[in-house]
Amino acid sequence: MASETHMPGPVCLIENTSGKLVANPEALKILSAITQPLVVVAIVGLYRTGKSYLMNKLAGKSKGFSIGSTVQSHTKGIWMWCVPHPEKADHTLVLLDTEGLEDVEKGDKSNDTQIFALAILLSSTLVYNTMNKIDQTAIDLLHVVTELSNLLRTLSSPDLDRVEDAADLVSFCPDLVWTLRDFYLSLEAGGQHITADEYLENSLKLKPDTHQSHQNFNLPRRCIQKFFPIKKCFIFDLPTHRKKLAQLETLHDDELDPDFVQQVADFCYYILHHSKAKTLSGGIKANGPELESLVLTYVNAISSGNLPCMENSVLALAQIKNSAAVKKAIAHYDQQMAQKVQLPTETLQELLDLHRASEKEAIEIFMKNSFKDVDQKFQKELGALLTAKQDDFCKQNLEASSDHCSALLQNIFGSLEEDVKQGIYSKPGGHCLFMRKTEELKAKYYQEPRKGIQAEEALQKYLQSKKSVSDAVLQTDKALTARAKEMEEARLRARAAVDEARRLEMIRRQEERMLEERERQHQEQLRQMEMERARHLAEQQRALERKLQEETAKQQERVEAEMRQLQNMLQQQRYNASSPDCILL
């Protein structure tokens, strides 16, 4: 349908009016009439960096998208130009030129992020246009907007809360083409020549260890690598003399730097031959009406206030990342404890050791996935959650031990209770037999494994509850003398006192271990904070020492210069003193 894609020039697809983004009905109408699959190429970057020039070249035109010749930004909002794809039959090439970021005349830059995010979400190839070199600022900006684009896509499609199919994610993500304008560096690494693609890969390479600073360095790079599986880099020399840049739109190729002309040709060839069609979830190739629907969906989502503005984007990203890191750490802790802990544990220390191992892994996972956790706010939150988890496990352990021991005591002492009912011990010497049997059953109880930390207390409570039975047996034991009875009662009281003392001692030790463990955790947190403070002070000290060394060196140079001047003057005086007087004849 050739008539559908023959646009004489670009039209505004998304207007930026008073800081609000609004879809242009005229542009949506053009999209709705296109039934062919769309290859959508969007370009983003700082204002006045030559984005529109490249888009005109992709359209095969010297004019079209507005190219400014002053410091004033020309493109506002997102402009669209639909043309027949020159290399792919039955496809339409949709070019999206975006408003420049960081325009000093805008004042309110709140929708810079929104325009950038829309370019990512709508395109099948994203051209990221930056100046001179790849630096941390450009990487951080791409990372923040990529994360927020993913957030906006999820907010706009509630069914994406499910685990997304990896193939769907890869097909959705646009290819990344990073263009470096007015590039002036030498493409070398380790003394060897490298390609522009290798320069990009090196810039996105992760650092190997798990130090917190390296994790902050790795996080944006890991996100970019995951979100943009296919990446390409092009470098561009300065097109011509700076005084001629204002007429760039009218200059012929023979008036431009030959290297720049070839670089633009290589860029256009790659985009036209390698850019894929815009693909929706399920591998469906998007046509005009489907892209129209995406535009309306995302613009409406932004209008509802779901996407943070540029000023709050890093804070919002940190909130999202760190909250997710806490959840991931807690989920790992729960999983590890569920796999390793069998309640009741034999001792409290066994449970604390398992907790400590799982806690350490959880903290490592948090540290690996956290991002700009200012003042360790989320790390402290994680610590509080883990402490609560520990307390809950200790409570569960007590209850499990108590329940298990109660059932075990009923099973072991059930026969003794039955014998008492049958009158087996209602005879002279019966109380001795009763106590002997009780001791045998107690020994059997002690031999049972994994009773838990309530083993002794549960036994004492059970025996205390059956004291009336023992007293009844004792009263019926007519064969015992008063002295024997007194001795027996004294022995029972002593035994009970020892048992009670043992129970109280065990409780005391358990409480001491709990307090010691909490103190250790507290001291560990203090140690980590002190290490961070010491590291910061050491860095300040080293900076001060370097400055003092520099000042000392400069002072030494001045002293040496003065010494040399004095020596020269002394030598000159000596020379003058040794010269013979002139004699006139």
C-alpha positions as a Python dict, from the first residue, in 0.01 Angstrom:
ca = {
    (1, 'M'): (0, 0, 0),
    (2, 'A'): (235, 264, -132),
    (3, 'S'): (-3, 551, -68),
    (4, 'E'): (-3, 468, 299),
    (5, 'T'): (365, 539, 346),
    (6, 'H'): (432, 826, 108),
    (7, 'M'): (455, 1116, 351),
    (8, 'P'): (604, 1431, 200),
    (9, 'G'): (761, 1518, 535),
    (10, 'P'): (753, 1450, 906),
    (11, 'V'): (456, 1522, 1131),
    (12, 'C'): (449, 1559, 1507),
    (13, 'L'): (343, 1227, 1661),
    (14, 'I'): (354, 1330, 2029),
    (15, 'E'): (330, 1699, 2112),
    (16, 'N'): (506, 1850, 2412),
    (17, 'T'): (283, 2135, 2518),
    (18, 'S'): (349, 2312, 2849),
    (19, 'G'): (528, 2008, 2980),
    (20, 'K'): (244, 1768, 2891),
    (21, 'L'): (268, 1497, 2625),
    (22, 'V'): (-31, 1459, 2394),
    (23, 'A'): (-70, 1226, 2093),
    (24, 'N'): (-141, 1412, 1766),
    (25, 'P'): (-466, 1280, 1605),
    (26, 'E'): (-335, 1360, 1253),
    (27, 'A'): (-29, 1142, 1305),
    (28, 'L'): (-237, 863, 1463),
    (29, 'K'): (-464, 868, 1159),
    (30, 'I'): (-162, 816, 933),
    (31, 'L'): (-50, 522, 1145),
    (32, 'S'): (-395, 365, 1151),
    (33, 'A'): (-391, 338, 771),
    (34, 'I'): (-65, 142, 751),
    (35, 'T'): (-119, -234, 737),
    (36, 'Q'): (240, -332, 664),
    (37, 'P'): (486, -444, 938),
    (38, 'L'): (677, -147, 1077),
    (39, 'V'): (1050, -103, 1128),
    (40, 'V'): (1060, 173, 1390),
    (41, 'V'): (1388, 363, 1434),
    (42, 'A'): (1398, 626, 1709),
    (43, 'I'): (1685, 857, 1797),
    (44, 'V'): (1744, 1018, 2138),
    (45, 'G'): (2017, 1233, 2286),
    (46, 'L'): (2114, 1579, 2402),
    (47, 'Y'): (1976, 1875, 2213),
    (48, 'R'): (2177, 2025, 1923),
    (49, 'T'): (2385, 1711, 1859),
    (50, 'G'): (2281, 1635, 1501),
    (51, 'K'): (2008, 1378, 1559),
    (52, 'S'): (1777, 1514, 1289),
    (53, 'Y'): (2057, 1509, 1028),
    (54, 'L'): (2100, 1132, 1068),
    (55, 'M'): (1724, 1071, 1051),
    (56, 'N'): (1700, 1269, 727),
    (57, 'K'): (1978, 1052, 582),
    (58, 'L'): (1786, 737, 680),
    (59, 'A'): (1484, 880, 496),
    (60, 'G'): (1705, 932, 191),
    (61, 'K'): (1652, 1307, 205),
    (62, 'S'): (1867, 1609, 275),
    (63, 'K'): (1573, 1792, 430),
    (64, 'G'): (1276, 1682, 635),
    (65, 'F'): (1333, 1676, 1008),
    (66, 'S'): (1419, 2026, 1121),
    (67, 'I'): (1794, 2089, 1154),
    (68, 'G'): (1875, 2395, 1360),
    (69, 'S'): (2179, 2608, 1292),
    (70, 'T'): (2184, 2782, 1629),
    (71, 'V'): (2207, 2680, 1992),
    (72, 'Q'): (1826, 2677, 2007),
    (73, 'S'): (1662, 2334, 2001),
    (74, 'H'): (1426, 2281, 1705),
    (75, 'T'): (1258, 1944, 1760),
    (76, 'K'): (983, 1946, 2025),
    (77, 'G'): (807, 1629, 2137),
    (78, 'I'): (842, 1330, 1902),
    (79, 'W'): (820, 1371, 1524),
    (80, 'M'): (736, 1086, 1284),
    (81, 'W'): (819, 1022, 922),
    (82, 'C'): (680, 706, 755),
    (83, 'V'): (848, 605, 428),
    (84, 'P'): (859, 282, 223),
    (85, 'H'): (1143, 68, 353),
    (86, 'P'): (1416, 89, 86),
    (87, 'E'): (1552, -261, 158),
    (88, 'K'): (1261, -463, 299),
    (89, 'A'): (971, -518, 65),
    (90, 'D'): (622, -478, 212),
    (91, 'H'): (761, -301, 519),
    (92, 'T'): (727, 60, 627),
    (93, 'L'): (1017, 247, 783),
    (94, 'V'): (899, 469, 1069),
    (95, 'L'): (1153, 730, 1177),
    (96, 'L'): (1104, 898, 1515),
    (97, 'D'): (1304, 1212, 1591),
    (98, 'T'): (1284, 1317, 1956),
    (99, 'E'): (1315, 1641, 2143),
    (100, 'G'): (1670, 1696, 2266),
    (101, 'L'): (1745, 1627, 2630),
    (102, 'E'): (1878, 1888, 2872),
    (103, 'D'): (1754, 2185, 2665),
    (104, 'V'): (1859, 2492, 2868),
    (105, 'E'): (1559, 2690, 2740),
    (106, 'K'): (1297, 2446, 2863),
    (107, 'G'): (1328, 2528, 3230),
    (108, 'D'): (1102, 2238, 3327),
    (109, 'K'): (1278, 1915, 3223),
    (110, 'S'): (1033, 1679, 3388),
    (111, 'N'): (932, 1510, 3063),
    (112, 'D'): (1285, 1447, 2933),
    (113, 'T'): (1263, 1104, 3091),
    (114, 'Q'): (915, 1047, 2948),
    (115, 'I'): (1019, 1125, 2590),
    (116, 'F'): (1328, 906, 2624),
    (117, 'A'): (1120, 619, 2767),
    (118, 'L'): (862, 649, 2487),
    (119, 'A'): (1139, 625, 2227),
    (120, 'I'): (1258, 299, 2385),
    (121, 'L'): (908, 151, 2413),
    (122, 'L'): (796, 242, 2061),
    (123, 'S'): (1110, 156, 1865),
    (124, 'S'): (1258, -163, 1729),
    (125, 'T'): (1597, 12, 1695),
    (126, 'L'): (1704, 283, 1937),
    (127, 'V'): (1979, 523, 1825),
    (128, 'Y'): (2145, 675, 2133),
    (129, 'N'): (2325, 988, 2010),
    (130, 'T'): (2595, 1125, 2243),
    (131, 'M'): (2893, 1352, 2203),
    (132, 'N'): (3263, 1268, 2188),
    (133, 'K'): (3286, 953, 2399),
    (134, 'I'): (3103, 700, 2615),
    (135, 'D'): (3108, 826, 2973),
    (136, 'Q'): (2944, 732, 3302),
    (137, 'T'): (2683, 1008, 3272),
    (138, 'A'): (2554, 869, 2942),
    (139, 'I'): (2552, 514, 3081),
    (140, 'D'): (2365, 619, 3395),
    (141, 'L'): (2105, 811, 3193),
    (142, 'L'): (2042, 516, 2961),
    (143, 'H'): (2019, 284, 3263),
    (144, 'V'): (1768, 501, 3451),
    (145, 'V'): (1541, 548, 3150),
    (146, 'T'): (1565, 179, 3057),
    (147, 'E'): (1451, 78, 3405),
    (148, 'L'): (1169, 332, 3401),
    (149, 'S'): (1063, 222, 3051),
    (150, 'N'): (1031, -131, 3180),
    (151, 'L'): (831, 1, 3476),
    (152, 'L'): (599, 198, 3248),
    (153, 'R'): (549, -105, 3023),
    (154, 'T'): (456, -315, 3327),
    (155, 'L'): (218, -47, 3460),
    (156, 'S'): (54, -24, 3116),
    (157, 'S'): (15, -404, 3086),
    (158, 'P'): (-94, -563, 3417),
    (159, 'D'): (-59, -913, 3272),
    (160, 'L'): (318, -854, 3259),
    (161, 'D'): (330, -902, 3636),
    (162, 'R'): (365, -1268, 3557),
    (163, 'V'): (705, -1415, 3479),
    (164, 'E'): (771, -1300, 3125),
    (165, 'D'): (891, -1546, 2866),
    (166, 'A'): (1258, -1485, 2784),
    (167, 'A'): (1193, -1499, 2409),
    (168, 'D'): (915, -1238, 2445),
    (169, 'L'): (1147, -1007, 2636),
    (170, 'V'): (1427, -1039, 2379),
    (171, 'S'): (1187, -978, 2090),
    (172, 'F'): (1037, -674, 2262),
    (173, 'C'): (1368, -506, 2350),
    (174, 'P'): (1493, -272, 2075),
    (175, 'D'): (1839, -304, 1925),
    (176, 'L'): (2075, -40, 2060),
    (177, 'V'): (2285, 166, 1818),
    (178, 'W'): (2515, 403, 2007),
    (179, 'T'): (2639, 692, 1790),
    (180, 'L'): (2931, 905, 1905),
    (181, 'R'): (2943, 1247, 1737),
    (182, 'D'): (3261, 1453, 1690),
    (183, 'F'): (3462, 1156, 1818),
    (184, 'Y'): (3821, 1253, 1897),
    (185, 'L'): (3969, 959, 2090),
    (186, 'S'): (4200, 692, 1946),
    (187, 'L'): (4034, 354, 1924),
    (188, 'E'): (4303, 170, 2117),
    (189, 'A'): (4309, -55, 2422),
    (190, 'G'): (4622, -211, 2566),
    (191, 'G'): (4824, -73, 2277),
    (192, 'Q'): (4605, -254, 2024),
    (193, 'H'): (4358, -109, 1774),
    (194, 'I'): (3995, -189, 1856),
    (195, 'T'): (3669, -145, 1669),
    (196, 'A'): (3389, 89, 1774),
    (197, 'D'): (3185, -216, 1880),
    (198, 'E'): (3473, -335, 2099),
    (199, 'Y'): (3494, 14, 2251),
    (200, 'L'): (3124, -10, 2341),
    (201, 'E'): (3163, -360, 2487),
    (202, 'N'): (3464, -250, 2692),
    (203, 'S'): (3266, 47, 2825),
    (204, 'L'): (2986, -188, 2937),
    (205, 'K'): (3217, -457, 3076),
    (206, 'L'): (3151, -561, 3436),
    (207, 'K'): (3411, -551, 3712),
    (208, 'P'): (3475, -895, 3862),
    (209, 'D'): (3465, -865, 4241),
    (210, 'T'): (3177, -795, 4481),
    (211, 'H'): (3298, -470, 4642),
    (212, 'Q'): (3009, -227, 4690),
    (213, 'S'): (3165, 37, 4462),
    (214, 'H'): (3206, -223, 4189),
    (215, 'Q'): (2845, -335, 4237),
    (216, 'N'): (2727, 23, 4181),
    (217, 'F'): (2953, 34, 3874),
    (218, 'N'): (2818, -298, 3742),
    (219, 'L'): (2447, -242, 3802),
    (220, 'P'): (2373, 0, 3512),
    (221, 'R'): (2594, -202, 3278),
    (222, 'R'): (2426, -531, 3369),
    (223, 'C'): (2085, -371, 3310),
    (224, 'I'): (2185, -229, 2970),
    (225, 'Q'): (2336, -561, 2861),
    (226, 'K'): (2020, -747, 2961),
    (227, 'F'): (1774, -498, 2809),
    (228, 'F'): (1968, -451, 2484),
    (229, 'P'): (2095, -796, 2373),
    (230, 'I'): (2196, -655, 2032),
    (231, 'K'): (2428, -353, 2044),
    (232, 'K'): (2620, -162, 1778),
    (233, 'C'): (2843, 144, 1792),
    (234, 'F'): (2930, 403, 1526),
    (235, 'I'): (3174, 692, 1556),
    (236, 'F'): (3149, 1013, 1352),
    (237, 'D'): (3419, 1269, 1288),
    (238, 'L'): (3335, 1640, 1274),
    (239, 'P'): (3138, 1683, 945),
    (240, 'T'): (3318, 1996, 829),
    (241, 'H'): (3471, 2314, 957),
    (242, 'R'): (3271, 2448, 1249),
    (243, 'K'): (3187, 2770, 1064),
    (244, 'K'): (3010, 2564, 796),
    (245, 'L'): (2804, 2352, 1034),
    (246, 'A'): (2522, 2607, 1022),
    (247, 'Q'): (2474, 2519, 649),
    (248, 'L'): (2508, 2140, 700),
    (249, 'E'): (2162, 2078, 552),
    (250, 'T'): (2260, 2242, 222),
    (251, 'L'): (2616, 2110, 187),
    (252, 'H'): (2689, 1839, -68),
    (253, 'D'): (2890, 1531, 23),
    (254, 'D'): (3199, 1665, -160),
    (255, 'E'): (3190, 1965, 76),
    (256, 'L'): (3199, 1741, 384),
    (257, 'D'): (3482, 1547, 546),
    (258, 'P'): (3519, 1223, 342),
    (259, 'D'): (3552, 1013, 657),
    (260, 'F'): (3228, 1160, 793),
    (261, 'V'): (3047, 1088, 466),
    (262, 'Q'): (3161, 725, 475),
    (263, 'Q'): (3069, 693, 843),
    (264, 'V'): (2715, 817, 773),
    (265, 'A'): (2688, 576, 481),
    (266, 'D'): (2798, 285, 701),
    (267, 'F'): (2548, 387, 968),
    (268, 'C'): (2258, 408, 720),
    (269, 'Y'): (2352, 75, 561),
    (270, 'Y'): (2350, -99, 899),
    (271, 'I'): (2018, 53, 1009),
    (272, 'L'): (1843, -25, 680),
    (273, 'H'): (1979, -380, 650),
    (274, 'H'): (1979, -496, 1012),
    (275, 'S'): (1694, -320, 1191),
    (276, 'K'): (1413, -563, 1271),
    (277, 'A'): (1040, -507, 1259),
    (278, 'K'): (870, -384, 1576),
    (279, 'T'): (755, -697, 1760),
    (280, 'L'): (481, -730, 2021),
    (281, 'S'): (439, -995, 2290),
    (282, 'G'): (404, -1338, 2133),
    (283, 'G'): (628, -1251, 1838),
    (284, 'I'): (357, -1052, 1653),
    (285, 'K'): (497, -795, 1407),
    (286, 'A'): (334, -459, 1472),
    (287, 'N'): (155, -267, 1197),
    (288, 'G'): (26, 90, 1202),
    (289, 'P'): (-289, 42, 1416),
    (290, 'E'): (-94, -161, 1670),
    (291, 'L'): (177, 106, 1699),
    (292, 'E'): (-104, 365, 1730),
    (293, 'S'): (-243, 163, 2022),
    (294, 'L'): (99, 152, 2188),
    (295, 'V'): (136, 531, 2153),
    (296, 'L'): (-202, 593, 2317),
    (297, 'T'): (-142, 335, 2592),
    (298, 'Y'): (194, 475, 2698),
    (299, 'V'): (99, 843, 2665),
    (300, 'N'): (-213, 782, 2877),
    (301, 'A'): (-5, 596, 3137),
    (302, 'I'): (235, 891, 3156),
    (303, 'S'): (-55, 1136, 3185),
    (304, 'S'): (-182, 941, 3486),
    (305, 'G'): (143, 1025, 3666),
    (306, 'N'): (280, 669, 3687),
    (307, 'L'): (623, 754, 3549),
    (308, 'P'): (861, 959, 3770),
    (309, 'C'): (1008, 1283, 3635),
    (310, 'M'): (1380, 1325, 3564),
    (311, 'E'): (1449, 1494, 3899),
    (312, 'N'): (1305, 1197, 4088),
    (313, 'S'): (1413, 920, 3850),
    (314, 'V'): (1732, 817, 4030),
    (315, 'L'): (1551, 825, 4363),
    (316, 'A'): (1263, 626, 4219),
    (317, 'L'): (1503, 378, 4059),
    (318, 'A'): (1689, 337, 4387),
    (319, 'Q'): (1357, 279, 4565),
    (320, 'I'): (1253, 19, 4308),
    (321, 'K'): (1589, -154, 4293),
    (322, 'N'): (1654, -160, 4666),
    (323, 'S'): (1301, -269, 4755),
    (324, 'A'): (1337, -550, 4503),
    (325, 'A'): (1680, -634, 4644),
    (326, 'V'): (1533, -660, 4996),
    (327, 'K'): (1252, -885, 4869),
    (328, 'K'): (1498, -1100, 4678),
    (329, 'A'): (1723, -1133, 4983),
    (330, 'I'): (1431, -1223, 5211),
    (331, 'A'): (1299, -1474, 4956),
    (332, 'H'): (1643, -1638, 4943),
    (333, 'Y'): (1658, -1644, 5324),
    (334, 'D'): (1313, -1805, 5343),
    (335, 'Q'): (1407, -2061, 5080),
    (336, 'Q'): (1734, -2153, 5253),
    (337, 'M'): (1575, -2180, 5596),
    (338, 'A'): (1290, -2389, 5458),
    (339, 'Q'): (1540, -2629, 5303),
    (340, 'K'): (1784, -2647, 5594),
    (341, 'V'): (1578, -2611, 5912),
    (342, 'Q'): (1391, -2905, 6056),
    (343, 'L'): (1197, -2795, 6361),
    (344, 'P'): (1249, -2850, 6639),
    (345, 'T'): (1628, -2818, 6638),
    (346, 'E'): (1824, -3009, 6898),
    (347, 'T'): (1977, -2689, 7039),
    (348, 'L'): (1923, -2317, 7005),
    (349, 'Q'): (2278, -2282, 6869),
    (350, 'E'): (2193, -2514, 6581),
    (351, 'L'): (1908, -2283, 6478),
    (352, 'L'): (2122, -1971, 6523),
    (353, 'D'): (2399, -2119, 6306),
    (354, 'L'): (2153, -2197, 6029),
    (355, 'H'): (2006, -1849, 6059),
    (356, 'R'): (2351, -1688, 6048),
    (357, 'A'): (2451, -1879, 5731),
    (358, 'S'): (2124, -1792, 5554),
    (359, 'E'): (2145, -1432, 5678),
    (360, 'K'): (2495, -1396, 5533),
    (361, 'E'): (2381, -1523, 5191),
    (362, 'A'): (2078, -1292, 5201),
    (363, 'I'): (2295, -989, 5276),
    (364, 'E'): (2532, -1084, 4992),
    (365, 'I'): (2239, -1105, 4751),
    (366, 'F'): (2112, -765, 4870),
    (367, 'M'): (2456, -607, 4829),
    (368, 'K'): (2483, -751, 4478),
    (369, 'N'): (2145, -614, 4370),
    (370, 'S'): (2125, -287, 4567),
    (371, 'F'): (2168, 54, 4406),
    (372, 'K'): (2266, 379, 4580),
    (373, 'D'): (2145, 268, 4923),
    (374, 'V'): (2203, 605, 5090),
    (375, 'D'): (2277, 579, 5464),
    (376, 'Q'): (2222, 201, 5437),
    (377, 'K'): (1847, 263, 5474),
    (378, 'F'): (1743, -53, 5293),
    (379, 'Q'): (2027, -258, 5440),
    (380, 'K'): (1903, -161, 5786),
    (381, 'E'): (1550, -251, 5681),
    (382, 'L'): (1678, -589, 5567),
    (383, 'G'): (1859, -632, 5900),
    (384, 'A'): (1538, -558, 6090),
    (385, 'L'): (1343, -805, 5876),
    (386, 'L'): (1606, -1074, 5928),
    (387, 'T'): (1603, -1013, 6303),
    (388, 'A'): (1224, -1047, 6301),
    (389, 'K'): (1261, -1366, 6097),
    (390, 'Q'): (1508, -1500, 6352),
    (391, 'D'): (1275, -1420, 6641),
    (392, 'D'): (986, -1585, 6459),
    (393, 'F'): (1192, -1899, 6392),
    (394, 'C'): (1292, -1910, 6759),
    (395, 'K'): (925, -1884, 6857),
    (396, 'Q'): (829, -2155, 6608),
    (397, 'N'): (1114, -2368, 6738),
    (398, 'L'): (987, -2336, 7095),
    (399, 'E'): (633, -2426, 6992),
    (400, 'A'): (746, -2718, 6776),
    (401, 'S'): (964, -2851, 7055),
    (402, 'S'): (686, -2814, 7311),
    (403, 'D'): (429, -2988, 7089),
    (404, 'H'): (666, -3268, 6996),
    (405, 'C'): (771, -3328, 7357),
    (406, 'S'): (411, -3329, 7481),
    (407, 'A'): (318, -3595, 7227),
    (408, 'L'): (631, -3794, 7310),
    (409, 'L'): (563, -3783, 7686),
    (410, 'Q'): (209, -3902, 7637),
    (411, 'N'): (336, -4191, 7429),
    (412, 'I'): (615, -4292, 7672),
    (413, 'F'): (433, -4241, 8003),
    (414, 'G'): (95, -4371, 7882),
    (415, 'S'): (169, -4724, 8007),
    (416, 'L'): (262, -4594, 8353),
    (417, 'E'): (-63, -4404, 8384),
    (418, 'E'): (-252, -4715, 8280),
    (419, 'D'): (-71, -4927, 8543),
    (420, 'V'): (-163, -4672, 8811),
    (421, 'K'): (-526, -4699, 8710),
    (422, 'Q'): (-503, -5078, 8729),
    (423, 'G'): (-367, -5056, 9087),
    (424, 'I'): (-32, -5213, 9007),
    (425, 'Y'): (144, -4980, 9255),
    (426, 'S'): (-118, -4992, 9530),
    (427, 'K'): (86, -5220, 9755),
    (428, 'P'): (372, -5205, 10002),
    (429, 'G'): (679, -5077, 9824),
    (430, 'G'): (459, -4968, 9539),
    (431, 'H'): (582, -4613, 9549),
    (432, 'C'): (942, -4726, 9504),
    (433, 'L'): (837, -4933, 9207),
    (434, 'F'): (644, -4636, 9071),
    (435, 'M'): (944, -4405, 9103),
    (436, 'R'): (1176, -4665, 8953),
    (437, 'K'): (947, -4701, 8655),
    (438, 'T'): (926, -4324, 8627),
    (439, 'E'): (1307, -4299, 8612),
    (440, 'E'): (1320, -4570, 8345),
    (441, 'L'): (1067, -4386, 8134),
    (442, 'K'): (1254, -4059, 8189),
    (443, 'A'): (1574, -4227, 8062),
    (444, 'K'): (1385, -4351, 7757),
    (445, 'Y'): (1255, -3998, 7701),
    (446, 'Y'): (1606, -3853, 7724),
    (447, 'Q'): (1728, -4102, 7461),
    (448, 'E'): (1474, -3986, 7205),
    (449, 'P'): (1642, -3761, 6942),
    (450, 'R'): (1544, -3410, 6825),
    (451, 'K'): (1318, -3317, 7114),
    (452, 'G'): (1433, -2957, 7090),
    (453, 'I'): (1509, -2690, 7343),
    (454, 'Q'): (1186, -2741, 7540),
    (455, 'A'): (1271, -3103, 7622),
    (456, 'E'): (1356, -3048, 7988),
    (457, 'E'): (1084, -2791, 8056),
    (458, 'A'): (818, -3009, 7892),
    (459, 'L'): (927, -3307, 8105),
    (460, 'Q'): (917, -3106, 8426),
    (461, 'K'): (574, -2964, 8345),
    (462, 'Y'): (446, -3315, 8272),
    (463, 'L'): (587, -3458, 8597),
    (464, 'Q'): (446, -3162, 8788),
    (465, 'S'): (104, -3226, 8635),
    (466, 'K'): (126, -3590, 8755),
    (467, 'K'): (248, -3506, 9104),
    (468, 'S'): (-95, -3579, 9249),
    (469, 'V'): (-70, -3931, 9106),
    (470, 'S'): (267, -3980, 9270),
    (471, 'D'): (131, -3844, 9596),
    (472, 'A'): (-162, -4084, 9581),
    (473, 'V'): (72, -4379, 9525),
    (474, 'L'): (284, -4262, 9814),
    (475, 'Q'): (-17, -4240, 10048),
    (476, 'T'): (-121, -4595, 9968),
    (477, 'D'): (225, -4730, 10034),
    (478, 'K'): (161, -4858, 10388),
    (479, 'A'): (484, -5060, 10396),
    (480, 'L'): (704, -4751, 10417),
    (481, 'T'): (797, -4619, 10758),
    (482, 'A'): (755, -4257, 10848),
    (483, 'R'): (1130, -4219, 10827),
    (484, 'A'): (1142, -4382, 10490),
    (485, 'K'): (862, -4161, 10374),
    (486, 'E'): (1042, -3849, 10497),
    (487, 'M'): (1363, -3957, 10325),
    (488, 'E'): (1175, -4032, 10008),
    (489, 'E'): (998, -3700, 10013),
    (490, 'A'): (1326, -3521, 10078),
    (491, 'R'): (1485, -3707, 9790),
    (492, 'L'): (1197, -3613, 9564),
    (493, 'R'): (1218, -3250, 9666),
    (494, 'A'): (1594, -3247, 9609),
    (495, 'R'): (1547, -3411, 9272),
    (496, 'A'): (1276, -3163, 9185),
    (497, 'A'): (1498, -2876, 9298),
    (498, 'V'): (1788, -3005, 9087),
    (499, 'D'): (1558, -3050, 8791),
    (500, 'E'): (1414, -2705, 8840),
    (501, 'A'): (1761, -2558, 8875),
    (502, 'R'): (1865, -2738, 8557),
    (503, 'R'): (1560, -2604, 8375),
    (504, 'L'): (1624, -2250, 8495),
    (505, 'E'): (1992, -2279, 8404),
    (506, 'M'): (1904, -2394, 8054),
    (507, 'I'): (1663, -2103, 8016),
    (508, 'R'): (1931, -1863, 8139),
    (509, 'R'): (2187, -2000, 7893),
    (510, 'Q'): (1939, -1979, 7607),
    (511, 'E'): (1867, -1616, 7691),
    (512, 'E'): (2240, -1541, 7717),
    (513, 'R'): (2302, -1692, 7375),
    (514, 'M'): (2017, -1489, 7226),
    (515, 'L'): (2158, -1170, 7379),
    (516, 'E'): (2511, -1257, 7263),
    (517, 'E'): (2387, -1321, 6911),
    (518, 'R'): (2201, -990, 6895),
    (519, 'E'): (2506, -810, 7033),
    (520, 'R'): (2724, -977, 6768),
    (521, 'Q'): (2486, -865, 6494),
    (522, 'H'): (2483, -512, 6636),
    (523, 'Q'): (2862, -501, 6661),
    (524, 'E'): (2893, -635, 6306),
    (525, 'Q'): (2671, -357, 6175),
    (526, 'L'): (2874, -101, 6372),
    (527, 'R'): (3197, -251, 6236),
    (528, 'Q'): (3077, -226, 5879),
    (529, 'M'): (2971, 136, 5929),
    (530, 'E'): (3304, 215, 6099),
    (531, 'M'): (3497, 52, 5813),
    (532, 'E'): (3309, 268, 5565),
    (533, 'R'): (3381, 581, 5771),
    (534, 'A'): (3749, 484, 5806),
    (535, 'R'): (3776, 427, 5433),
    (536, 'H'): (3626, 768, 5366),
    (537, 'L'): (3864, 935, 5615),
    (538, 'A'): (4159, 748, 5462),
    (539, 'E'): (4066, 876, 5118),
    (540, 'Q'): (4046, 1231, 5254),
    (541, 'Q'): (4384, 1185, 5427),
    (542, 'R'): (4545, 1058, 5109),
    (543, 'A'): (4406, 1352, 4915),
    (544, 'L'): (4545, 1592, 5178),
    (545, 'E'): (4885, 1421, 5172),
    (546, 'R'): (4899, 1445, 4794),
    (547, 'K'): (4818, 1815, 4813),
    (548, 'L'): (5089, 1872, 5078),
    (549, 'Q'): (5340, 1680, 4867),
    (550, 'E'): (5255, 1895, 4566),
    (551, 'E'): (5293, 2217, 4770),
    (552, 'T'): (5625, 2093, 4915),
    (553, 'A'): (5754, 2010, 4568),
    (554, 'K'): (5657, 2354, 4439),
    (555, 'Q'): (5826, 2521, 4738),
    (556, 'Q'): (6139, 2311, 4683),
    (557, 'E'): (6149, 2417, 4319),
    (558, 'R'): (6123, 2785, 4418),
    (559, 'V'): (6406, 2747, 4675),
    (560, 'E'): (6626, 2568, 4423),
    (561, 'A'): (6561, 2840, 4164),
    (562, 'E'): (6656, 3110, 4413),
    (563, 'M'): (6970, 2917, 4509),
    (564, 'R'): (7071, 2888, 4146),
    (565, 'Q'): (7016, 3264, 4097),
    (566, 'L'): (7229, 3347, 4403),
    (567, 'Q'): (7505, 3112, 4281),
    (568, 'N'): (7504, 3280, 3940),
    (569, 'M'): (7530, 3625, 4098),
    (570, 'L'): (7818, 3508, 4321),
    (571, 'Q'): (8005, 3361, 4026),
    (572, 'Q'): (7956, 3687, 3832),
    (573, 'Q'): (8095, 3890, 4124),
    (574, 'R'): (8395, 3660, 4152),
    (575, 'Y'): (8455, 3692, 3782),
    (576, 'N'): (8438, 4071, 3796),
    (577, 'A'): (8677, 4078, 4096),
    (578, 'S'): (8934, 3859, 3922),
    (579, 'S'): (8938, 4057, 3594),
    (580, 'P'): (9260, 4287, 3550),
    (581, 'D'): (9218, 4662, 3534),
    (582, 'C'): (9238, 4817, 3189),
    (583, 'I'): (9562, 5023, 3118),
    (584, 'L'): (9552, 5305, 2866),
    (585, 'L'): (9879, 5367, 2669),
}
